[in-house]
Coordinates of C-alpha atoms and ligand atoms in Angstrom, one line a residue:
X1 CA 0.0 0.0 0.0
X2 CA 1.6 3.4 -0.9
X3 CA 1.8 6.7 1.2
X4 CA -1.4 8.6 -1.0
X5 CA -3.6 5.2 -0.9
X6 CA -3.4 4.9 2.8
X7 CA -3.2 8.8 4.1
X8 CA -6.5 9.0 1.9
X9 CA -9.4 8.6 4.5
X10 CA -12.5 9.9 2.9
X11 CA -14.4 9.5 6.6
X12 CA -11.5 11.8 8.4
X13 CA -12.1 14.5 5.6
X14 CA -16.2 14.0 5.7
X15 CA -16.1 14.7 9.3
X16 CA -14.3 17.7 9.1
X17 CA -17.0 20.4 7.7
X18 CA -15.8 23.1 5.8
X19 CA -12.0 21.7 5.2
X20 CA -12.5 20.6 1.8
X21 CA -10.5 16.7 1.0
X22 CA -7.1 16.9 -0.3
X23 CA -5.5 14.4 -2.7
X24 CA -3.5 12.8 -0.4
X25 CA -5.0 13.4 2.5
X26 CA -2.9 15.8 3.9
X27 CA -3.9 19.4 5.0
X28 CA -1.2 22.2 4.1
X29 CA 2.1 21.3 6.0
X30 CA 0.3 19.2 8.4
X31 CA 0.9 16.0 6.7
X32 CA -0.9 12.6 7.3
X33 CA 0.8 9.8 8.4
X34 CA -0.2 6.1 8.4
X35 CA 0.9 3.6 10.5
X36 CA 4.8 2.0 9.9
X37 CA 2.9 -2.0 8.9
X38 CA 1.2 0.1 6.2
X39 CA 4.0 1.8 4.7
X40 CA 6.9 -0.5 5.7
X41 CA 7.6 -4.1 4.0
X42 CA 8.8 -6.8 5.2
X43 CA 11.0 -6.9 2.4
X44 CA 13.0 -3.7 3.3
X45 CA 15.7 -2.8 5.9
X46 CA 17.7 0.4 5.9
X47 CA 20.7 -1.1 6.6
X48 CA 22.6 -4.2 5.1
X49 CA 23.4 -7.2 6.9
X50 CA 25.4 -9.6 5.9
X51 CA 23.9 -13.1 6.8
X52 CA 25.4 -14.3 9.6
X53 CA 26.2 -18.3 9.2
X54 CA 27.5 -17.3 5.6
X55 CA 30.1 -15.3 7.5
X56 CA 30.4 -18.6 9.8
X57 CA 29.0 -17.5 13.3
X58 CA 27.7 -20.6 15.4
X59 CA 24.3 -20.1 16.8
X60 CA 24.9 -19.8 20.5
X61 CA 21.1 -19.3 21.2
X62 CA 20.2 -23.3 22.4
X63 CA 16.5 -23.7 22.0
X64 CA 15.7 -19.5 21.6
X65 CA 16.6 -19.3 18.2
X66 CA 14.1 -18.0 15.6
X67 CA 13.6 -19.6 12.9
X68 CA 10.6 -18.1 11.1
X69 CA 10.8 -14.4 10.0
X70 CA 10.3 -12.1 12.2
X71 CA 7.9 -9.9 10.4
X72 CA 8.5 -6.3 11.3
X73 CA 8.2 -4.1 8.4
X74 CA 11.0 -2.1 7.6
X75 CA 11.4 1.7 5.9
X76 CA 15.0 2.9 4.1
X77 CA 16.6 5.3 6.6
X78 CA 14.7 8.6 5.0
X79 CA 11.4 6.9 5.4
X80 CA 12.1 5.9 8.5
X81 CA 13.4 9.5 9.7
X82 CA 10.2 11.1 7.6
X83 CA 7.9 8.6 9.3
X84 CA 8.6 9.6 12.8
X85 CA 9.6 13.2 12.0
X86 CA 6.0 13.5 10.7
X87 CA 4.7 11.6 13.8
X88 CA 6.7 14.1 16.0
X89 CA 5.2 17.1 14.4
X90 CA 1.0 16.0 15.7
X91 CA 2.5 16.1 18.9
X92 CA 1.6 19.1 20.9
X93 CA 4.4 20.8 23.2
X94 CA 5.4 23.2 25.8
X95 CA 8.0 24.4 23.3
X96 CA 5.2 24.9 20.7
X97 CA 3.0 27.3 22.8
X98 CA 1.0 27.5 26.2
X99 CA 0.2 24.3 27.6
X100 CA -3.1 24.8 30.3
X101 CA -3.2 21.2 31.6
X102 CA -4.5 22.0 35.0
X103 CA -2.9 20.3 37.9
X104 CA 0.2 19.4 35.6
X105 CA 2.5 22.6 35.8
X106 CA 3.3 22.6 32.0
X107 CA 6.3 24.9 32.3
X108 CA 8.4 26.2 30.6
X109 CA 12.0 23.7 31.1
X110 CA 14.6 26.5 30.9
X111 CA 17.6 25.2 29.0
X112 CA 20.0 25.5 31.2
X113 CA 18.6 22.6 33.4
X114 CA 19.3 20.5 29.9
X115 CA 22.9 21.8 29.9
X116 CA 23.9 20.6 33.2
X117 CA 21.7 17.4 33.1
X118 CA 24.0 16.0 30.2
X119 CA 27.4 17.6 31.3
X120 CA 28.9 13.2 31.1
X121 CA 29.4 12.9 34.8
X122 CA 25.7 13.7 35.1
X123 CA 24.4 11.9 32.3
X124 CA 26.7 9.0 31.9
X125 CA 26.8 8.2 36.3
X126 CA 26.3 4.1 36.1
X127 CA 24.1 3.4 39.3
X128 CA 26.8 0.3 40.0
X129 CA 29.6 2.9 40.2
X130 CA 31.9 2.5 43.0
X131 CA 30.9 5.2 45.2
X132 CA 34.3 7.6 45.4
X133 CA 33.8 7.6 41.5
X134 CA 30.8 9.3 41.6
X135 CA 31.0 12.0 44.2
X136 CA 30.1 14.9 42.2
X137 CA 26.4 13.3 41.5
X138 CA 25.9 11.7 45.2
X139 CA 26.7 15.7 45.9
X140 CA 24.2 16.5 43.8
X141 CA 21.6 14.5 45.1
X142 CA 22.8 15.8 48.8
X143 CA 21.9 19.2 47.9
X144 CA 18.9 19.0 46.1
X145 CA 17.2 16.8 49.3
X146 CA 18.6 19.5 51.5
X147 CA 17.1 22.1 49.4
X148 CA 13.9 20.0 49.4
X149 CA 13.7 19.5 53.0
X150 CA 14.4 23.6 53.5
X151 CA 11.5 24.7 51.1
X152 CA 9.1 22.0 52.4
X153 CA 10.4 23.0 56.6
X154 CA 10.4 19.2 56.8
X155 CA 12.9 16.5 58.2
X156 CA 14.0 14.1 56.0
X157 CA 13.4 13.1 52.0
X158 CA 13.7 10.3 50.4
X159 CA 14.3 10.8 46.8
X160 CA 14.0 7.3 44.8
X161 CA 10.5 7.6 44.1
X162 CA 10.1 7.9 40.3
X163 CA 6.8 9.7 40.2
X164 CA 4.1 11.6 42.0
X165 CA 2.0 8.6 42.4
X166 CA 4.6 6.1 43.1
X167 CA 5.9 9.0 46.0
X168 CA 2.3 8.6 47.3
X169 CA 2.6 5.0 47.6
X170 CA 6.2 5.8 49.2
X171 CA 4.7 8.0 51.7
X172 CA 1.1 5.7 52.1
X173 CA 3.7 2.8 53.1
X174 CA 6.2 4.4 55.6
X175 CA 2.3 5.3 57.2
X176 CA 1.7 1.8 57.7
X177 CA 5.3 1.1 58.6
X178 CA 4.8 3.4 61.2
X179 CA 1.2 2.4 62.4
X180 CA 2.9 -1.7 62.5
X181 CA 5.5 -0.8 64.5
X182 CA 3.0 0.8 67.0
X183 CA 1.0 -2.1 66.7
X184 CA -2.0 -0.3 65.1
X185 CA -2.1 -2.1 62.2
X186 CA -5.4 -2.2 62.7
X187 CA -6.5 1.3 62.0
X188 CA -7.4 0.3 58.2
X189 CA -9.0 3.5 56.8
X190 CA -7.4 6.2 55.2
X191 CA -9.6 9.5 54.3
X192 CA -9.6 11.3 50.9
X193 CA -11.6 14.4 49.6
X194 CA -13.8 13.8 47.0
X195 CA -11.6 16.2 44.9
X196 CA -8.7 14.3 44.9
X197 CA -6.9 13.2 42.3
X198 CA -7.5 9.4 41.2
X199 CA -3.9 8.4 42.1
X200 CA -4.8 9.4 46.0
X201 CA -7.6 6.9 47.0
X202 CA -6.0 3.9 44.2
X203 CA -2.6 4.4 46.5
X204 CA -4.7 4.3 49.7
X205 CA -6.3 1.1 47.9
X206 CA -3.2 -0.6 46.7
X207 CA -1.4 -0.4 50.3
X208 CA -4.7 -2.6 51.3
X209 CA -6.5 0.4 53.5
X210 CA -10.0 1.0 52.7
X211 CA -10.8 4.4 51.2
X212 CA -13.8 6.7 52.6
X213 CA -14.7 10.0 50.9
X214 CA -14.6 13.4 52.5
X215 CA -16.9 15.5 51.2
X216 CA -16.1 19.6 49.9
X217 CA -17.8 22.3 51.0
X218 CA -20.1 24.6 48.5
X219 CA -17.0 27.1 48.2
X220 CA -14.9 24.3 47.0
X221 CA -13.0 23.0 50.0
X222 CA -12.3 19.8 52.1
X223 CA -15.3 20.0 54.8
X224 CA -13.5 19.8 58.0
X225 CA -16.2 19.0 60.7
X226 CA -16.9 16.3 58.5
X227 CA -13.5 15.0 58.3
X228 CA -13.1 15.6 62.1
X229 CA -16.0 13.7 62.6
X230 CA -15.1 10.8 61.1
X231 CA -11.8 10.3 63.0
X232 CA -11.4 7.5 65.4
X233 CA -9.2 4.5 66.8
X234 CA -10.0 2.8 62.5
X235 CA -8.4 6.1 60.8
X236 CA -4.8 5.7 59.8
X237 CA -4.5 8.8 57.8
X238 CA -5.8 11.3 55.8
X239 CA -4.7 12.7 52.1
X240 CA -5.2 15.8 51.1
X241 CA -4.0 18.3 48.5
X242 CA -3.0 21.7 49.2
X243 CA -3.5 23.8 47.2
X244 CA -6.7 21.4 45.9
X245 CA -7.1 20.5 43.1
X246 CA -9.8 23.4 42.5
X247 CA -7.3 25.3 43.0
X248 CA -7.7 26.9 46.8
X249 CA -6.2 26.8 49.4
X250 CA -7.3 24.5 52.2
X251 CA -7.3 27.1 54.8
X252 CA -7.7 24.6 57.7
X253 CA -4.9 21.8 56.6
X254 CA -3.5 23.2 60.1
X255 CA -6.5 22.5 62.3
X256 CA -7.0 19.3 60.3
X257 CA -3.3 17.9 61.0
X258 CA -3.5 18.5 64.7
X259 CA -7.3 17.0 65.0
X260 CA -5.6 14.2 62.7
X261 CA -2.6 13.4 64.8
X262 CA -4.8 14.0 68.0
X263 CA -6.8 11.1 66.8
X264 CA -3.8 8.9 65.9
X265 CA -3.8 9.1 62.6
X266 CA -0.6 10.6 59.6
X267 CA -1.7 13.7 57.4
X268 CA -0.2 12.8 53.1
X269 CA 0.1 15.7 51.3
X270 CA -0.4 15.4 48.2
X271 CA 1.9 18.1 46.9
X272 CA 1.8 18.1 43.4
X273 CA 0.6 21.7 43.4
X274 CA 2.9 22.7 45.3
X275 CA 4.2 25.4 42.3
X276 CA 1.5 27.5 43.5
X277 CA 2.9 27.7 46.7
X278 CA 6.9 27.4 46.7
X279 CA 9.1 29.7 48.4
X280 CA 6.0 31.2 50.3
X281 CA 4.5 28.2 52.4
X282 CA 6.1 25.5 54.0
X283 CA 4.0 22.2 54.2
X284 CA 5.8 21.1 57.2
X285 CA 4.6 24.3 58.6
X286 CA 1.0 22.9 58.3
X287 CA 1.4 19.7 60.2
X288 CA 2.0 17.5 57.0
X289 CA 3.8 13.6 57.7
X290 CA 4.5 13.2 54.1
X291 CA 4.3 15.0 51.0
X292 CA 5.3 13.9 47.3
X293 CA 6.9 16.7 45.1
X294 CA 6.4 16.4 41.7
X295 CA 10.0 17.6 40.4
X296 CA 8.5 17.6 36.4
X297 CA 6.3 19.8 37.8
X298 CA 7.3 22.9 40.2
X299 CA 10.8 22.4 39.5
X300 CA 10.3 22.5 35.5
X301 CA 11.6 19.5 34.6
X302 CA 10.2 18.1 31.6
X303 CA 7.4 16.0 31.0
X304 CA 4.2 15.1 29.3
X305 CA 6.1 13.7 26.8
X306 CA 6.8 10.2 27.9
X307 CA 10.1 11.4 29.8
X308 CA 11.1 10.1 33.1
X309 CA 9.4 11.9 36.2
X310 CA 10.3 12.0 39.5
X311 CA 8.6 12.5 42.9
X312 CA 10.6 12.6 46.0
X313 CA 8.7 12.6 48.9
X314 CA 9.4 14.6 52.0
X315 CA 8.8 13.2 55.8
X316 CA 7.9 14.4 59.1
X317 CA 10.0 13.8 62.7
X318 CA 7.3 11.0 62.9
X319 CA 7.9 9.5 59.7
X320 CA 11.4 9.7 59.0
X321 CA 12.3 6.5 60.7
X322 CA 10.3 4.4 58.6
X323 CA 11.5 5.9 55.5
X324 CA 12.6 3.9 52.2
X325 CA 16.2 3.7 51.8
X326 CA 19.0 4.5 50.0
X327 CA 19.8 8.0 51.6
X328 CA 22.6 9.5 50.4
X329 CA 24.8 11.4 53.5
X330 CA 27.7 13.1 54.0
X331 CA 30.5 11.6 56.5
X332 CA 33.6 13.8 56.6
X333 CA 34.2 14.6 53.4
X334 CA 32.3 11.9 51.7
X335 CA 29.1 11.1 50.3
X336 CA 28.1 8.0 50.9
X337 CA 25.4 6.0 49.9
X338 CA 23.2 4.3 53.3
X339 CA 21.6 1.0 51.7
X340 CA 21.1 -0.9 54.9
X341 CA 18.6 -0.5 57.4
X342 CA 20.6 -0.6 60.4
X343 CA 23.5 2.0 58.8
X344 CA 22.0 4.8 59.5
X345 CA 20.6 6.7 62.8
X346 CA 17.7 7.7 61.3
X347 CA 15.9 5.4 59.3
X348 CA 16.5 1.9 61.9
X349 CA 12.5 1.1 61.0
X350 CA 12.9 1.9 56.6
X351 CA 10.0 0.1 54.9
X352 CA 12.9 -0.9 52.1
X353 CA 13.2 0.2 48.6
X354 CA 11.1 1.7 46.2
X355 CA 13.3 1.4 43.0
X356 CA 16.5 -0.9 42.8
X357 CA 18.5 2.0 42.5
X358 CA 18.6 5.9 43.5
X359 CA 16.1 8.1 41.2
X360 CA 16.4 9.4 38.3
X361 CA 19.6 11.3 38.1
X362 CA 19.2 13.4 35.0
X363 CA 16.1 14.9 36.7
X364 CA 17.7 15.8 40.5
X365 CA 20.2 17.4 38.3
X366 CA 17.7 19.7 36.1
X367 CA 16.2 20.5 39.2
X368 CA 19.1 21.5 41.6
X369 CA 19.8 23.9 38.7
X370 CA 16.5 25.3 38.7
X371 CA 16.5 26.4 42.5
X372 CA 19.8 27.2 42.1
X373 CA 19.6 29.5 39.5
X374 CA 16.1 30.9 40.9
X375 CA 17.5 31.2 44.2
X376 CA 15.0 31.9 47.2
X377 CA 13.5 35.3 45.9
X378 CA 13.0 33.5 42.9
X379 CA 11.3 30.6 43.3
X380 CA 8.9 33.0 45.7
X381 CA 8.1 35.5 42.6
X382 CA 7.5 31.4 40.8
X383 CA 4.2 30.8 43.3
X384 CA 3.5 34.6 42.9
X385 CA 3.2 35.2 39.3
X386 CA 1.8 31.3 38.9
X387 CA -1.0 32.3 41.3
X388 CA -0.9 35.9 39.6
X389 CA -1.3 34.3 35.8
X390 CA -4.0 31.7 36.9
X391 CA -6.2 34.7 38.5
X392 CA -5.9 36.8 35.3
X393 CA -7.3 33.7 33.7
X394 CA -10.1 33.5 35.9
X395 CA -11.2 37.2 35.9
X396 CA -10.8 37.1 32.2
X397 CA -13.0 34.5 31.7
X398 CA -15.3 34.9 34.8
X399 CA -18.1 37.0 32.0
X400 CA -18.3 34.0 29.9
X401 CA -17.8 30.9 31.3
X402 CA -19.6 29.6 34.9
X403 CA -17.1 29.9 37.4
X404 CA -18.0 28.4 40.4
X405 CA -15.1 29.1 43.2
X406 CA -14.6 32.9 41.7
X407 CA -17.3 34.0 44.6
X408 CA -14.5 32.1 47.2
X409 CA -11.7 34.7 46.9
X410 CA -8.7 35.0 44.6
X411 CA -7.6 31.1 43.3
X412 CA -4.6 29.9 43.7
X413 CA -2.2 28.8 40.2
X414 CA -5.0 27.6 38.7
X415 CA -8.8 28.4 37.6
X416 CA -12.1 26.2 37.5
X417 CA -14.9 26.7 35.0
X418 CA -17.9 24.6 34.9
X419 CA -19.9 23.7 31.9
X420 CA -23.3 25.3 33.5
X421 CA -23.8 27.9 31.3
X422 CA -22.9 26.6 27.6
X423 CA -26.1 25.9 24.9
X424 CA -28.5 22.8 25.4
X425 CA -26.4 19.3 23.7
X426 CA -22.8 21.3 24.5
X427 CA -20.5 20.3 26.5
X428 CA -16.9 20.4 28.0
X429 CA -15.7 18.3 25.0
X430 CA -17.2 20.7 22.8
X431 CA -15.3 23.3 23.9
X432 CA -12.1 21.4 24.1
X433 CA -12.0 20.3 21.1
X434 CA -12.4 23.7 19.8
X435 CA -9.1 24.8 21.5
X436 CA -7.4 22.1 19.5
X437 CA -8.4 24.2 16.1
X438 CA -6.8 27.3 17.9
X439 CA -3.7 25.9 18.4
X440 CA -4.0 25.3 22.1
X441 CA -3.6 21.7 23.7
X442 CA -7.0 22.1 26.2
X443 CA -7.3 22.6 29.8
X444 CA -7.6 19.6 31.9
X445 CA -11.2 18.3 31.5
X446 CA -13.7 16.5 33.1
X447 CA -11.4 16.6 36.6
X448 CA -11.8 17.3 39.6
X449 CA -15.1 15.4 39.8
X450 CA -16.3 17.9 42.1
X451 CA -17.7 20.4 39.8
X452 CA -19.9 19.7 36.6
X453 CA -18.1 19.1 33.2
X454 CA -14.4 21.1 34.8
X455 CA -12.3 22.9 32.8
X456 CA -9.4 23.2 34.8
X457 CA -7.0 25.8 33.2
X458 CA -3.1 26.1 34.9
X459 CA -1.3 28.7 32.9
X460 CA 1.7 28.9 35.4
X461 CA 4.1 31.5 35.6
X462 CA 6.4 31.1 32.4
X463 CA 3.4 32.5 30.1
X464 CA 3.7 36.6 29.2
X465 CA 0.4 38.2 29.3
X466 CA 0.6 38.4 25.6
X467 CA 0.5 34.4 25.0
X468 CA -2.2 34.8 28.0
X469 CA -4.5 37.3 26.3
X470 CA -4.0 34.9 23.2
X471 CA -5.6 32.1 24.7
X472 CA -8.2 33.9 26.9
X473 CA -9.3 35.2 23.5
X474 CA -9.0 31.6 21.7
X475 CA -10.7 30.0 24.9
X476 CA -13.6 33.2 24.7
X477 CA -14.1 33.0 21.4
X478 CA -14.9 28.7 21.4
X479 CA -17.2 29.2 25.0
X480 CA -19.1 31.6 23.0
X481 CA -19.9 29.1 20.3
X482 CA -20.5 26.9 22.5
X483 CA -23.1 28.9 24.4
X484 CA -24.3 30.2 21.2
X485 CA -25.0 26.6 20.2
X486 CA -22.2 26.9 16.4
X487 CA -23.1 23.3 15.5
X488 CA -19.7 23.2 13.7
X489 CA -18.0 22.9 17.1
X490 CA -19.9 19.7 17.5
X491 CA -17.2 17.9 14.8
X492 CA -14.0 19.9 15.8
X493 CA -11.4 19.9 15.7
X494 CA -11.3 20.2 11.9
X495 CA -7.6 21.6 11.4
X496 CA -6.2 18.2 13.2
X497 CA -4.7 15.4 11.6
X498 CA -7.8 13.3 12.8
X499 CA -11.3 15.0 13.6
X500 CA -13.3 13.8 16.9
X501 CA -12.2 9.8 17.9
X502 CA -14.3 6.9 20.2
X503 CA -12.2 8.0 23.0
X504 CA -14.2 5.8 25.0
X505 CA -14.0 2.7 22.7
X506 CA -10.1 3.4 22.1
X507 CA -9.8 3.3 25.8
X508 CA -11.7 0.2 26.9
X509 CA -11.0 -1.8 23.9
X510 CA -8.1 -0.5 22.2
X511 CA -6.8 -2.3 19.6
X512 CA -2.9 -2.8 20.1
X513 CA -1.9 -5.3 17.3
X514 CA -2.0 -4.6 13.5
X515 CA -4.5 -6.9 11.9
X516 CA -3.1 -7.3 8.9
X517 CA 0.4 -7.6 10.7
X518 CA 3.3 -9.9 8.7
X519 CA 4.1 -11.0 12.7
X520 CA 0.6 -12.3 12.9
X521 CA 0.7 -14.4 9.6
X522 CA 4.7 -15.7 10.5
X523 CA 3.1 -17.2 14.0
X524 CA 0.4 -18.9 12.6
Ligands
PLP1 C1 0.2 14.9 38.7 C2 -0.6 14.6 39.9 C3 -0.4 13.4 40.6 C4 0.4 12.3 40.1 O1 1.7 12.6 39.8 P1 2.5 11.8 38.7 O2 3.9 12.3 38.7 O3 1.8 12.0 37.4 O4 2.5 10.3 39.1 C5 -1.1 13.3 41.8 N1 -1.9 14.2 42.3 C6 -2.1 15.4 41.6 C7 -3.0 16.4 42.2 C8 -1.5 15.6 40.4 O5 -1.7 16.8 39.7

């Protein structure tokens, strides 16, 4: 099958209105591009290889040696670099324009951190590297968990966990670690506002506690009698995000930790948002046990791309004994990496390990530079003109679309529109796939569940109020023809490689495996 017979979808270009269909299928510079088993052949490679046995290698493979093809289609090497340059090019990026995924911090990653992060003692560190060779990135690691613990006024941090969810489960597990070696194992619930992001009650789940809802307050908040209510001798701990994720401020995360640890129980933080507050508030400050810090998030190092993350997670006096391990200290004038439970002073009751190795190196390094070269004032003016940006977008927007915290007080980094006020048969989808025609990515949608059809917009703080009056604009101009009830939005976006998709059908039955796949017909 060539290139023009499969990029020509008459369905993609009958769905999409006004844009009239193009020969072979593509639409200006944004070419189409089909999948590599319809263009490749099984009867191409770009390289040469000379057959192996002819050159007299034995096979040293016992029983695991293939004997049938293997199928894969192959491209020459300019196919293969058009095929995934033009893949690369429908991706949508932070270095392409603003990115509002609310609740993701979709920064800008300033280069510098790239620099440093592939200097070769950063980027080519083995983690099985005897210790004295490796100083320089053990010192890194040193100062970015002591920078950590500063910001957050907390004790300890244990910086292996590779994600924000995976530091939730870090932090969920030294909580039971902690609860076992007081002999409360029993105390089996853990509580969790209705707002909360899905990762916080499946982590609660997956650690074998029993989740119970908390539920928010009319002006968008965790309800606190209720919470306090529900304490008691069953509660192990509670998880809440500050800022939420409507973006405010739980005001009462104080009066909640000390009614919390009153009753016996941990406070989680979940502090993925913590961008809105960096440099200004200090979670320790509020009473928190354990908090997760999104580093691809406040401290700009990249992601939404597939790229590593990272998500150390920061402990209370409480907690730090049950922490995971490795640690990395400094003894005399070494760094030195504590593996063993009993090594160190402070971590006799460590849960064990949540990776094999340390973290992820090229991200501690990105984000040491970042508060290094922000410094304190810096990463303050950060929260400020994150918080500034996101209430600029709210006020902007506050005439057009429903928002339903704006009566609450300023918002924090980012702002919450409901779909209350759009045109009968319009939704939230509707107006995010509107965006897409704009040349916007669109907000986060459909999250938190708290508030009807959200549109959770974060702008943070690396947009100018020019690329922000851009997309208020873009964003106005798609709510109003949504409100107006512009049937056209109904099929957008029409600019976009592919118009509206089942995004329900690709989810819950996606199909993974070429049909037609050469593999396919050399296994039968
Ligand atoms: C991003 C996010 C998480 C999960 O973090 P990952 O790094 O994606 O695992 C958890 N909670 C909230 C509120 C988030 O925004």
């Amino acid at each position: 099958m060539s290139i023009n017979q499969s990029g020509w979808r008459p369905e993609m270009t009958a769905s999409s209105g006004t844009a009239a269909p193009t020969f072979t299928g593509n639409k200006a510079l944004m070419l189409d591009e089909a999948l590599i088993f319809e263009i490749g052949s099984t009867e191409t490679t770009g390289v040469d290889f000379a057959d192996a046995v002819e050159l007299g290698a034995s096979n040293r493979l016992g029983g695991l040696f293939r004997e049938a093809a293997i199928g894969l289609p192959g491209l020459a090497e300019p196919e293969a670099v058009r095929h995934y340059t033009r893949l690369s090019r429908q991706n949508y990026a932070i270095d392409l324009g603003l990115f509002p995924l609310g609740s993701c911090t979709m920064k800008h990653n300033p280069r510098l951190n790239e620099k440093m992060a592939r200097l070769p003692g950063f980027s080519d560190v083995h983690p099985l590297a005897p210790v004295d060779t490796v100083q320089g990135a053990l010192e890194v690691i040193h100062q970015l968990s002591h920078w950590l613990v500063t910001l957050t006024g907390m004790t300890s941090v244990a910086m292996s966990p590779k994600a924000g969810a995976h530091g939730e489960l870090c932090g969920i597990l030294a909580i039971r670690a902690a609860l076992e070696k007081r002999g409360e194992g029993t105390r089996k619930v853990i509580l969790v506002p209705e707002s909360a992001h899905g990762t916080n009650p499946a982590t609660a789940a997956f650690a074998g506690f029993k989740v119970e809802d908390i539920p928010a307050t009319a002006d968008g908040r965790v309800d606190t009698a209720a919470l306090i209510a529900r304490l008691g001798p069953d509660v192990a701990g509670v998880m809440i995000t500050n800022p939420n994720t409507c973006g405010l401020f739980e005001r009462d995360l104080r009066t909640i930790s000390d009614a919390v640890h009153a009753a016996g129980g941990y406070v989680y933080c979940d502090g993925a948002n913590f961008n809105a507050i960096v440099g200004r508030v200090r979670p320790g400050d509020l009473g928190v046990d354990a908090m997760h810090i999104n580093l691809h998030k406040t401290f700009s190092t990249p992601h939404g791309g597939g790229g590593p993350g990272s998500g150390p997670v920061v402990f209370s006096d409480a907690l730090t004994p049950f922490a995971p391990l490795p640690f990395v200290e400094k003894q005399g004038d070494q760094f030195v990496l504590v593996e063993e439970e009993t090594a160190g002073e402070h971590h006799a009751g460590s849960f064990g390990r949540m990776v094999a190795f340390h973290g992820q190196m090229g991200m501690f390094t990105r984000a040491l530079t970042y508060i290094l070269s922000h410094g304190a004032d810096g990463l303050r003016q950060v929260a400020e003109d994150a918080v500034l940006n996101a209430n600029y977008v709210l006020r902007s927007l506050a005439d057009t679309l429903d928002a339903p915290f704006a009566g609450s007080g300023p918002c924090m980094h980012e702002a919450i529109f409901s779909d209350a006020n759009l045109a009968d048969g319009f939704s939230t989808l509707d107006v995010a796939k509107g965006l897409i025609d704009e040349g916007f990515h669109p907000m986060t949608v459909y999250f938190p569940l708290v508030v009807h059809g959200a549109m959770l917009v974060e702008p943070t703080e690396t947009e100018s109020k020019a690329a922000l009056d851009q997309f208020i604009g873009a964003l106005r101009s798609v709510a109003e023809r949504a409100k107006a009830g512009d049937a056209s939005l109904k099929s957008a976006p029409h600019f976009a490689p592919r118009s509206r998709l089942d995004e329900t059908l690709a989810a819950r039955k996606p199909v993974l495996v070429w049909k037609d796949a050469p593999l396919a017909e050399a296994a039968e």
